[in-house]
DNA sequence: GCAAAAGTGTTTGAGGTACACCCATGC
DNA sequence: GCATGGGTGTACCTCAAACACTTTTGC
Protein backbone atom coordinates (compact mmCIF):
# COMPACT_ATOMS: atom_id res chain seq x y z
CA UNK A 1 0.00 0.00 0.00
CA UNK A 2 1.09 3.58 0.45
CA UNK A 3 0.88 6.62 -1.76
CA UNK A 4 4.01 6.90 -3.82
CA UNK A 5 3.17 8.01 -7.33
CA UNK A 6 2.72 11.76 -7.77
CA UNK A 7 -0.83 12.89 -8.04
CA UNK A 8 -2.37 12.53 -11.45
CA UNK A 9 -5.86 13.86 -11.80
CA UNK A 10 -8.46 11.32 -12.76
CA UNK A 11 -11.64 13.22 -12.03
CA UNK A 12 -13.80 10.29 -12.95
CA UNK A 13 -16.76 12.31 -11.77
CA UNK A 14 -16.64 14.39 -14.92
CA UNK A 15 -16.68 11.36 -17.20
CA UNK A 16 -20.15 10.00 -16.50
CA UNK A 17 -23.72 11.21 -16.39
CA UNK A 18 -24.90 12.23 -12.97
CA UNK A 19 -28.29 11.49 -11.44
CA UNK A 20 -30.41 14.42 -10.28
CA UNK A 21 -31.10 14.97 -6.61
CA UNK A 22 -34.36 16.37 -5.33
CA UNK A 23 -35.80 17.21 -1.94
CA UNK A 24 -39.37 16.27 -1.01
CA UNK A 25 -41.03 17.57 2.14
CA UNK A 26 -43.64 15.83 4.27
CA UNK A 27 -45.25 18.81 5.92
CA UNK A 28 -47.52 17.74 8.77
CA UNK A 29 -50.01 19.49 10.98
CA UNK A 30 -52.82 18.55 13.31
CA UNK A 31 -55.97 20.13 11.96
CA UNK A 32 -59.32 19.54 13.63
CA UNK A 33 -57.90 16.57 15.55
CA UNK A 34 -56.57 14.88 12.43
CA UNK A 35 -52.98 14.44 11.42
CA UNK A 36 -52.81 16.01 7.97
CA UNK A 37 -50.20 16.36 5.29
CA UNK A 38 -49.75 19.14 2.73
CA UNK A 39 -49.91 18.01 -0.89
CA UNK A 40 -49.89 19.83 -4.19
CA UNK A 41 -51.52 18.89 -7.45
CA UNK A 42 -48.80 18.42 -10.01
CA UNK A 43 -48.68 20.83 -12.96
CA UNK A 44 -46.11 18.76 -14.87
CA UNK A 45 -45.36 15.26 -15.98
CA UNK A 46 -44.80 12.77 -14.58
CA UNK A 47 -48.02 12.19 -12.64
CA UNK A 48 -49.62 15.27 -14.17
CA UNK A 49 -52.71 16.21 -12.16
CA UNK A 50 -51.99 13.76 -9.33
CA UNK A 51 -51.27 14.93 -5.82
CA UNK A 52 -47.72 14.68 -4.57
CA UNK A 53 -45.39 16.01 -1.89
CA UNK A 54 -43.94 19.44 -2.52
CA UNK A 55 -40.46 18.98 -3.95
CA UNK A 56 -37.66 20.74 -5.70
CA UNK A 57 -34.48 19.77 -7.50
CA UNK A 58 -31.29 20.69 -5.68
CA UNK A 59 -29.42 23.44 -7.52
CA UNK A 60 -25.69 23.28 -7.89
CA UNK A 61 -25.03 26.07 -5.40
CA UNK A 62 -27.91 25.44 -2.99
CA UNK A 63 -27.53 23.72 0.40
CA UNK A 64 -30.14 20.97 0.66
CA UNK A 65 -31.94 22.52 3.63
CA UNK A 66 -32.40 25.62 1.54
CA UNK A 67 -33.89 23.41 -1.14
CA UNK A 68 -36.27 21.95 1.44
CA UNK A 69 -37.39 25.41 2.57
CA UNK A 70 -37.85 26.63 -0.97
CA UNK A 71 -39.90 23.54 -1.82
CA UNK A 72 -42.58 24.69 0.63
CA UNK A 73 -42.04 28.42 0.49
CA UNK A 74 -42.56 28.58 -3.24
CA UNK A 75 -45.65 26.45 -3.25
CA UNK A 76 -47.55 27.05 -0.06
CA UNK A 77 -46.74 30.71 0.61
CA UNK A 78 -45.67 29.72 4.09
CA UNK A 79 -42.92 31.40 6.05
CA UNK A 80 -40.36 28.72 6.92
CA UNK A 81 -39.22 30.51 10.07
CA UNK A 82 -41.84 28.75 12.14
CA UNK A 83 -41.37 25.34 10.65
CA UNK A 84 -39.39 22.54 12.18
CA UNK A 85 -37.62 20.55 9.46
CA UNK A 86 -35.68 17.33 9.87
CA UNK A 87 -34.16 14.97 7.38
CA UNK A 88 -35.85 11.58 7.13
CA UNK A 89 -34.16 9.42 4.54
CA UNK A 90 -32.74 9.43 1.07
CA UNK A 91 -34.54 7.27 -1.45
CA UNK A 92 -32.29 6.21 -4.27
CA UNK A 93 -33.00 2.58 -5.05
CA UNK A 94 -35.59 3.02 -7.74
CA UNK A 95 -33.99 4.04 -11.04
CA UNK A 96 -37.21 5.04 -12.78
CA UNK A 97 -39.29 6.76 -10.10
CA UNK A 98 -39.17 9.94 -12.18
CA UNK A 99 -39.56 9.24 -15.86
CA UNK A 100 -37.70 12.37 -16.93
CA UNK A 101 -34.40 11.61 -15.31
CA UNK A 102 -32.87 9.32 -12.72
CA UNK A 103 -33.66 11.09 -9.49
CA UNK A 104 -32.50 10.50 -5.96
CA UNK A 105 -34.81 12.04 -3.39
CA UNK A 106 -33.88 13.26 0.06
CA UNK A 107 -37.00 13.57 2.17
CA UNK A 108 -37.49 16.02 5.00
CA UNK A 109 -40.45 16.08 7.30
CA UNK A 110 -41.69 19.24 8.89
CA UNK A 111 -44.25 20.49 11.34
CA UNK A 112 -46.37 23.57 11.15
CA UNK A 113 -48.98 24.67 13.61
CA UNK A 114 -52.50 24.98 12.17
CA UNK A 115 -52.86 28.67 13.11
CA UNK A 116 -49.93 29.54 10.86
CA UNK A 117 -51.55 27.76 7.95
CA UNK A 118 -54.91 29.46 8.21
CA UNK A 119 -53.40 32.92 8.31
CA UNK A 120 -51.90 32.43 4.85
CA UNK A 121 -54.32 33.62 2.15
CA UNK A 122 -52.53 32.45 -0.99
CA UNK A 123 -52.11 28.82 -0.04
CA UNK A 124 -51.74 26.35 -2.89
CA UNK A 125 -51.46 23.35 -0.60
CA UNK A 126 -54.27 20.92 -0.15
CA UNK A 127 -54.33 19.24 3.23
CA UNK A 128 -55.25 15.55 3.47
CA UNK A 129 -55.78 13.32 6.47
CA UNK A 130 -52.84 10.93 6.61
CA UNK A 131 -55.12 7.95 7.08
CA UNK A 132 -57.14 8.81 4.00
CA UNK A 133 -54.76 9.84 1.24
CA UNK A 134 -55.71 10.25 -2.42
CA UNK A 135 -53.74 8.35 -5.07
CA UNK A 136 -50.29 9.90 -5.06
CA UNK A 137 -47.55 10.34 -7.60
CA UNK A 138 -44.12 8.75 -7.24
CA UNK A 139 -43.59 6.59 -4.14
CA UNK A 140 -44.94 9.34 -1.95
CA UNK A 141 -47.48 7.26 -0.05
CA UNK A 142 -44.74 5.00 1.25
CA UNK A 143 -42.64 8.02 2.14
CA UNK A 144 -45.43 9.63 4.14
CA UNK A 145 -46.01 6.41 6.06
CA UNK A 146 -42.38 6.05 7.04
CA UNK A 147 -42.18 9.72 8.02
CA UNK A 148 -45.01 9.25 10.46
CA UNK A 149 -43.53 6.10 11.94
CA UNK A 150 -40.18 7.77 12.43
CA UNK A 151 -41.71 10.85 13.94
CA UNK A 152 -43.79 8.84 16.39
CA UNK A 153 -40.68 7.18 17.68
CA UNK A 154 -38.89 10.49 18.15
CA UNK A 155 -41.77 12.46 19.53
CA UNK A 156 -41.16 12.02 23.23
CA UNK A 157 -37.41 12.29 23.09
CA UNK A 158 -37.54 15.81 21.69
CA UNK A 159 -39.86 18.79 21.95
CA UNK A 160 -40.95 18.77 18.30
CA UNK A 161 -44.59 18.23 19.27
CA UNK A 162 -44.87 21.95 20.08
CA UNK A 163 -44.30 22.77 16.42
CA UNK A 164 -47.50 20.90 15.60
CA UNK A 165 -49.88 22.76 17.89
CA UNK A 166 -50.80 26.41 18.35
CA UNK A 167 -48.58 28.55 20.58
CA UNK A 168 -51.32 28.82 23.20
CA UNK A 169 -53.15 25.70 24.23
CA UNK A 170 -55.06 24.07 27.05
CA UNK A 171 -53.78 20.83 28.50
CA UNK A 172 -56.75 18.97 27.08
CA UNK A 173 -56.04 20.35 23.61
CA UNK A 174 -52.44 19.30 23.98
CA UNK A 175 -53.51 15.84 25.06
CA UNK A 176 -55.86 15.51 22.09
CA UNK A 177 -53.02 16.49 19.75
CA UNK A 178 -50.82 13.79 21.25
CA UNK A 179 -53.62 11.23 21.02
CA UNK A 180 -54.15 12.12 17.38
CA UNK A 181 -50.47 11.81 16.75
CA UNK A 182 -50.00 8.44 18.43
CA UNK A 183 -53.37 7.08 17.45
CA UNK A 184 -54.28 5.95 20.95
CA UNK A 185 -56.08 7.34 23.95
CA UNK A 186 -54.09 8.57 26.90
CA UNK A 187 -54.92 8.74 30.59
CA UNK A 188 -55.43 12.35 31.65
CA UNK A 189 -53.64 12.16 34.98
CA UNK A 190 -50.68 10.19 33.68
CA UNK A 191 -50.40 12.51 30.71
CA UNK A 192 -50.25 15.60 32.89
CA UNK A 193 -47.76 14.02 35.25
CA UNK A 194 -45.54 13.10 32.31
CA UNK A 195 -45.48 16.44 30.55
CA UNK A 196 -44.89 18.11 33.88
CA UNK A 197 -41.65 16.16 34.15
CA UNK A 198 -40.65 16.53 30.52
CA UNK A 199 -41.40 20.12 29.67
CA UNK A 200 -41.66 23.55 31.19
CA UNK A 201 -45.03 25.08 30.42
CA UNK A 202 -45.81 28.66 31.26
CA UNK A 203 -49.17 29.35 32.83
CA UNK A 204 -50.58 32.30 30.85
CA UNK A 205 -53.01 33.21 33.67
CA UNK A 206 -55.84 33.23 31.18
CA UNK A 207 -58.55 30.70 30.49
CA UNK A 208 -60.40 29.35 27.50
CA UNK A 209 -64.12 28.76 27.64
CA UNK A 210 -65.61 26.16 25.30
CA UNK A 211 -69.04 25.38 26.72
CA UNK A 212 -71.15 25.03 29.80
CA UNK A 213 -68.42 23.84 32.07
CA UNK A 214 -65.31 24.89 33.93
CA UNK A 215 -62.92 26.91 31.74
CA UNK A 216 -59.45 25.52 31.02
CA UNK A 217 -56.16 27.27 31.74
CA UNK A 218 -54.02 28.36 28.80
CA UNK A 219 -50.35 27.44 28.61
CA UNK A 220 -47.42 28.02 26.30
CA UNK A 221 -44.23 26.06 25.86
CA UNK A 222 -40.97 27.50 27.17
CA UNK A 223 -37.88 26.08 25.52
CA UNK A 224 -35.26 24.95 28.03
CA UNK A 225 -31.58 25.74 27.63
CA UNK B 1 -56.14 26.21 -8.27
CA UNK B 2 -56.88 23.21 -10.45
CA UNK B 3 -55.10 21.77 -13.47
CA UNK B 4 -56.70 23.07 -16.64
CA UNK B 5 -54.04 23.93 -19.15
CA UNK B 6 -52.82 21.02 -21.26
CA UNK B 7 -49.45 19.72 -20.27
CA UNK B 8 -46.52 21.68 -21.59
CA UNK B 9 -43.14 20.22 -20.77
CA UNK B 10 -40.89 22.48 -18.76
CA UNK B 11 -38.23 20.04 -17.67
CA UNK B 12 -36.41 22.63 -15.65
CA UNK B 13 -34.12 19.87 -14.45
CA UNK B 14 -32.33 19.84 -17.79
CA UNK B 15 -31.64 23.57 -17.69
CA UNK B 16 -29.26 23.79 -14.74
CA UNK B 17 -26.07 22.16 -13.55
CA UNK B 18 -26.59 19.29 -11.19
CA UNK B 19 -24.58 18.52 -8.06
CA UNK B 20 -22.87 15.15 -7.81
CA UNK B 21 -24.02 12.59 -5.28
CA UNK B 22 -21.65 10.21 -3.56
CA UNK B 23 -21.98 7.45 -0.99
CA UNK B 24 -19.54 7.13 1.90
CA UNK B 25 -19.49 4.08 4.14
CA UNK B 26 -18.59 3.94 7.83
CA UNK B 27 -17.57 0.29 8.11
CA UNK B 28 -17.20 -0.75 11.73
CA UNK B 29 -15.88 -3.82 13.48
CA UNK B 30 -14.76 -4.81 16.95
CA UNK B 31 -11.15 -5.88 16.68
CA UNK B 32 -9.20 -6.87 19.79
CA UNK B 33 -11.80 -5.26 22.01
CA UNK B 34 -11.69 -1.94 20.19
CA UNK B 35 -14.34 -0.41 18.01
CA UNK B 36 -12.53 0.23 14.74
CA UNK B 37 -13.39 1.84 11.44
CA UNK B 38 -12.07 1.01 7.96
CA UNK B 39 -10.34 3.89 6.20
CA UNK B 40 -8.41 4.19 2.98
CA UNK B 41 -5.57 6.46 2.09
CA UNK B 42 -6.67 8.69 -0.73
CA UNK B 43 -4.96 8.32 -4.09
CA UNK B 44 -6.50 11.49 -5.52
CA UNK B 45 -7.14 15.10 -4.76
CA UNK B 46 -8.72 16.48 -2.74
CA UNK B 47 -7.03 15.38 0.51
CA UNK B 48 -4.42 13.42 -1.44
CA UNK B 49 -2.62 11.05 0.94
CA UNK B 50 -5.03 11.63 3.83
CA UNK B 51 -7.20 8.89 5.23
CA UNK B 52 -10.90 8.99 4.46
CA UNK B 53 -14.01 6.84 4.41
CA UNK B 54 -14.40 4.58 1.40
CA UNK B 55 -16.73 6.31 -1.01
CA UNK B 56 -17.97 6.27 -4.55
CA UNK B 57 -19.94 8.55 -6.82
CA UNK B 58 -23.41 7.32 -7.67
CA UNK B 59 -23.65 6.37 -11.33
CA UNK B 60 -26.67 7.29 -13.36
CA UNK B 61 -28.03 3.75 -13.49
CA UNK B 62 -26.89 2.50 -10.10
CA UNK B 63 -29.16 2.15 -7.05
CA UNK B 64 -27.49 3.85 -4.09
CA UNK B 65 -27.19 0.68 -2.02
CA UNK B 66 -25.27 -0.82 -4.90
CA UNK B 67 -23.01 2.21 -4.78
CA UNK B 68 -22.49 1.63 -1.06
CA UNK B 69 -21.57 -2.01 -1.62
CA UNK B 70 -19.21 -1.19 -4.45
CA UNK B 71 -17.53 1.47 -2.34
CA UNK B 72 -16.29 -1.22 0.02
CA UNK B 73 -16.07 -4.15 -2.38
CA UNK B 74 -13.77 -2.34 -4.74
CA UNK B 75 -11.46 -1.07 -2.07
CA UNK B 76 -11.35 -3.61 0.69
CA UNK B 77 -11.80 -6.85 -1.23
CA UNK B 78 -14.59 -7.74 1.14
CA UNK B 79 -17.65 -9.74 0.21
CA UNK B 80 -20.67 -7.62 0.98
CA UNK B 81 -22.94 -10.62 1.57
CA UNK B 82 -22.02 -10.70 5.24
CA UNK B 83 -22.21 -7.00 5.85
CA UNK B 84 -25.10 -5.19 7.44
CA UNK B 85 -25.56 -1.79 5.82
CA UNK B 86 -27.91 0.96 6.89
CA UNK B 87 -28.33 4.51 5.75
CA UNK B 88 -27.32 7.16 8.25
CA UNK B 89 -27.82 10.62 6.80
CA UNK B 90 -27.32 12.74 3.73
CA UNK B 91 -24.88 15.59 4.09
CA UNK B 92 -25.57 18.36 1.64
CA UNK B 93 -25.18 21.68 3.41
CA UNK B 94 -21.54 22.35 2.65
CA UNK B 95 -21.11 23.52 -0.93
CA UNK B 96 -17.33 23.14 -1.05
CA UNK B 97 -16.61 19.95 0.87
CA UNK B 98 -15.17 18.46 -2.31
CA UNK B 99 -13.11 20.96 -4.27
CA UNK B 100 -13.69 19.27 -7.61
CA UNK B 101 -17.44 19.56 -7.73
CA UNK B 102 -20.40 20.29 -5.49
CA UNK B 103 -21.02 16.95 -3.87
CA UNK B 104 -23.86 15.69 -1.73
CA UNK B 105 -22.92 12.67 0.32
CA UNK B 106 -25.22 9.93 1.55
CA UNK B 107 -23.56 8.03 4.36
CA UNK B 108 -24.16 4.39 5.18
CA UNK B 109 -22.77 2.59 8.16
CA UNK B 110 -22.00 -1.08 8.13
CA UNK B 111 -20.83 -3.87 10.38
CA UNK B 112 -18.46 -6.65 9.58
CA UNK B 113 -17.27 -9.35 11.93
CA UNK B 114 -13.51 -9.41 12.50
CA UNK B 115 -13.10 -13.02 11.30
CA UNK B 116 -14.35 -12.02 7.86
CA UNK B 117 -11.81 -9.23 7.67
CA UNK B 118 -8.84 -11.35 8.58
CA UNK B 119 -9.64 -14.00 6.04
CA UNK B 120 -9.30 -11.47 3.24
CA UNK B 121 -5.72 -11.40 1.93
CA UNK B 122 -5.82 -8.42 -0.40
CA UNK B 123 -7.20 -5.84 1.98
CA UNK B 124 -6.48 -2.20 1.21
CA UNK B 125 -8.34 -0.91 4.24
CA UNK B 126 -6.51 0.37 7.27
CA UNK B 127 -8.42 -0.08 10.50
CA UNK B 128 -8.31 2.65 13.11
CA UNK B 129 -9.67 2.76 16.63
CA UNK B 130 -12.62 5.12 16.60
CA UNK B 131 -11.36 6.95 19.67
CA UNK B 132 -7.97 7.60 18.11
CA UNK B 133 -8.52 8.65 14.51
CA UNK B 134 -5.84 10.14 12.26
CA UNK B 135 -6.49 13.48 10.54
CA UNK B 136 -9.22 12.78 8.00
CA UNK B 137 -10.22 14.26 4.69
CA UNK B 138 -13.58 15.93 4.12
CA UNK B 139 -15.91 16.11 7.14
CA UNK B 140 -15.41 12.43 7.79
CA UNK B 141 -14.49 12.68 11.46
CA UNK B 142 -17.83 14.30 12.24
CA UNK B 143 -19.59 11.67 10.15
CA UNK B 144 -17.94 8.79 11.99
CA UNK B 145 -18.91 10.29 15.34
CA UNK B 146 -22.55 10.66 14.42
CA UNK B 147 -22.63 7.14 12.99
CA UNK B 148 -21.47 5.72 16.29
CA UNK B 149 -23.97 7.75 18.28
CA UNK B 150 -26.82 6.65 16.07
CA UNK B 151 -25.78 3.06 16.17
CA UNK B 152 -25.49 3.03 19.95
CA UNK B 153 -29.06 4.21 20.22
CA UNK B 154 -30.31 1.52 17.85
CA UNK B 155 -28.21 -1.30 19.13
CA UNK B 156 -30.60 -2.88 21.61
CA UNK B 157 -33.72 -2.38 19.53
CA UNK B 158 -32.39 -4.53 16.72
CA UNK B 159 -30.09 -7.51 16.38
CA UNK B 160 -27.37 -5.70 14.44
CA UNK B 161 -24.80 -6.40 17.16
CA UNK B 162 -24.41 -9.94 15.80
CA UNK B 163 -22.98 -8.52 12.59
CA UNK B 164 -20.11 -7.08 14.61
CA UNK B 165 -18.93 -10.27 16.26
CA UNK B 166 -17.82 -13.69 14.99
CA UNK B 167 -20.51 -16.26 14.24
CA UNK B 168 -19.43 -18.40 17.19
CA UNK B 169 -18.81 -16.72 20.49
CA UNK B 170 -18.78 -17.26 24.21
CA UNK B 171 -21.07 -15.19 26.38
CA UNK B 172 -18.08 -13.40 27.88
CA UNK B 173 -16.78 -12.50 24.43
CA UNK B 174 -20.23 -11.21 23.53
CA UNK B 175 -20.33 -9.16 26.70
CA UNK B 176 -16.90 -7.68 26.01
CA UNK B 177 -18.04 -6.70 22.52
CA UNK B 178 -21.07 -4.92 23.97
CA UNK B 179 -18.93 -3.19 26.59
CA UNK B 180 -16.58 -2.00 23.88
CA UNK B 181 -19.46 -0.76 21.86
CA UNK B 182 -21.19 1.14 24.64
CA UNK B 183 -18.02 2.22 26.36
CA UNK B 184 -19.12 1.05 29.78
CA UNK B 185 -18.82 -2.04 31.94
CA UNK B 186 -21.80 -4.33 32.31
CA UNK B 187 -22.83 -6.67 35.10
CA UNK B 188 -22.38 -10.27 34.04
CA UNK B 189 -25.59 -11.67 35.55
CA UNK B 190 -27.79 -8.82 34.34
CA UNK B 191 -26.24 -9.01 30.90
CA UNK B 192 -27.00 -12.72 30.57
CA UNK B 193 -30.53 -12.29 31.87
CA UNK B 194 -31.13 -9.53 29.33
CA UNK B 195 -29.82 -11.29 26.25
CA UNK B 196 -31.73 -14.37 27.29
CA UNK B 197 -34.94 -12.37 27.00
CA UNK B 198 -33.96 -10.48 23.86
CA UNK B 199 -32.37 -13.09 21.65
CA UNK B 200 -32.41 -16.78 20.89
CA UNK B 201 -28.91 -18.18 21.14
CA UNK B 202 -28.16 -21.72 20.07
CA UNK B 203 -25.94 -23.73 22.38
CA UNK B 204 -23.35 -25.29 20.04
CA UNK B 205 -22.51 -28.03 22.61
CA UNK B 206 -18.87 -27.16 22.25
CA UNK B 207 -16.53 -25.20 24.46
CA UNK B 208 -13.66 -22.79 24.07
CA UNK B 209 -10.60 -23.11 26.28
CA UNK B 210 -8.54 -19.97 26.86
CA UNK B 211 -6.42 -20.70 29.93
CA UNK B 212 -6.18 -22.59 33.19
CA UNK B 213 -9.82 -22.35 34.08
CA UNK B 214 -13.25 -23.64 33.27
CA UNK B 215 -13.92 -23.64 29.51
CA UNK B 216 -16.73 -21.42 28.15
CA UNK B 217 -19.68 -22.67 26.12
CA UNK B 218 -19.93 -21.56 22.50
CA UNK B 219 -23.13 -20.06 21.13
CA UNK B 220 -24.42 -18.77 17.85
CA UNK B 221 -27.24 -16.35 17.11
CA UNK B 222 -30.47 -17.69 15.63
CA UNK B 223 -32.49 -15.09 13.81
CA UNK B 224 -36.14 -15.03 14.88
CA UNK B 225 -39.01 -14.72 12.42
C1' DG C 1 -79.39 21.53 40.59
C1' DC C 2 -77.59 19.20 36.75
C1' DA C 3 -74.75 18.39 32.80
C1' DA C 4 -70.04 18.59 31.14
C1' DA C 5 -65.27 19.11 30.91
C1' DA C 6 -61.29 20.67 34.20
C1' DG C 7 -58.37 19.41 37.56
C1' DT C 8 -55.90 16.40 41.06
C1' DG C 9 -52.95 11.48 44.08
C1' DT C 10 -52.40 6.89 45.29
C1' DT C 11 -51.75 1.98 44.56
C1' DT C 12 -49.79 -1.76 42.07
C1' DG C 13 -46.92 -4.44 39.08
C1' DA C 14 -42.99 -5.04 35.95
C1' DG C 15 -38.59 -4.46 34.84
C1' DG C 16 -33.94 -2.84 35.83
C1' DT C 17 -30.07 -2.51 39.03
C1' DA C 18 -27.08 -4.11 42.65
C1' DC C 19 -24.84 -7.73 44.59
C1' DA C 20 -21.90 -12.91 46.23
C1' DC C 21 -20.93 -17.42 45.82
C1' DC C 22 -19.98 -22.15 43.68
C1' DC C 23 -17.95 -24.63 39.41
C1' DA C 24 -14.62 -26.59 36.14
C1' DT C 25 -10.21 -26.59 34.57
C1' DG C 26 -4.57 -26.37 34.16
C1' DC C 27 -0.68 -26.38 36.50
C1' DG D 1 -4.81 -27.27 46.17
C1' DC D 2 -4.88 -22.93 44.20
C1' DA D 3 -5.46 -19.53 40.75
C1' DT D 4 -8.52 -18.16 37.02
C1' DG D 5 -12.42 -17.02 34.54
C1' DG D 6 -17.32 -19.50 33.86
C1' DG D 7 -21.69 -19.79 35.47
C1' DT D 8 -26.02 -18.87 38.41
C1' DG D 9 -30.40 -16.36 41.83
C1' DT D 10 -32.41 -12.91 44.95
C1' DA D 11 -33.66 -8.39 47.09
C1' DC D 12 -34.67 -3.78 46.26
C1' DC D 13 -35.93 0.28 43.88
C1' DT D 14 -37.69 3.06 40.14
C1' DC D 15 -40.95 4.13 36.79
C1' DA D 16 -45.16 3.31 34.15
C1' DA D 17 -50.02 1.97 34.18
C1' DA D 18 -54.57 1.70 36.31
C1' DC D 19 -57.95 3.97 38.57
C1' DA D 20 -62.29 7.89 40.99
C1' DC D 21 -63.69 11.86 42.81
C1' DT D 22 -64.08 17.09 43.46
C1' DT D 23 -64.33 21.73 41.04
C1' DT D 24 -66.09 25.27 38.10
C1' DT D 25 -68.94 26.91 34.89
C1' DG D 26 -73.67 27.71 31.73
C1' DC D 27 -78.15 26.87 31.44
mmCIF file with all atom_site columns, C-alpha atoms (C1' of nucleotides) in Angstrom, chain C residues 12-17, chain D residues 12-16:
data_model
loop_
_atom_site.group_PDB
_atom_site.id
_atom_site.type_symbol
_atom_site.label_atom_id
_atom_site.label_alt_id
_atom_site.label_comp_id
_atom_site.label_asym_id
_atom_site.label_entity_id
_atom_site.label_seq_id
_atom_site.pdbx_PDB_ins_code
_atom_site.Cartn_x
_atom_site.Cartn_y
_atom_site.Cartn_z
_atom_site.occupancy
_atom_site.B_iso_or_equiv
_atom_site.pdbx_formal_charge
_atom_site.auth_seq_id
_atom_site.auth_comp_id
_atom_site.auth_asym_id
_atom_site.auth_atom_id
_atom_site.pdbx_PDB_model_num
ATOM 1  C "C1'" . DT C 1 12 ? -49.794 -1.763 42.066 1.00 0.00 ? 12 DT C "C1'" 1
ATOM 2  C "C1'" . DG C 1 13 ? -46.917 -4.441 39.084 1.00 0.00 ? 13 DG C "C1'" 1
ATOM 3  C "C1'" . DA C 1 14 ? -42.989 -5.039 35.950 1.00 0.00 ? 14 DA C "C1'" 1
ATOM 4  C "C1'" . DG C 1 15 ? -38.587 -4.456 34.840 1.00 0.00 ? 15 DG C "C1'" 1
ATOM 5  C "C1'" . DG C 1 16 ? -33.945 -2.838 35.828 1.00 0.00 ? 16 DG C "C1'" 1
ATOM 6  C "C1'" . DT C 1 17 ? -30.067 -2.514 39.027 1.00 0.00 ? 17 DT C "C1'" 1
ATOM 7  C "C1'" . DC D 2 12 ? -34.666 -3.783 46.259 1.00 0.00 ? 12 DC D "C1'" 1
ATOM 8  C "C1'" . DC D 2 13 ? -35.929 0.284  43.880 1.00 0.00 ? 13 DC D "C1'" 1
ATOM 9  C "C1'" . DT D 2 14 ? -37.687 3.064  40.144 1.00 0.00 ? 14 DT D "C1'" 1
ATOM 10 C "C1'" . DC D 2 15 ? -40.946 4.127  36.789 1.00 0.00 ? 15 DC D "C1'" 1
ATOM 11 C "C1'" . DA D 2 16 ? -45.155 3.313  34.148 1.00 0.00 ? 16 DA D "C1'" 1
#
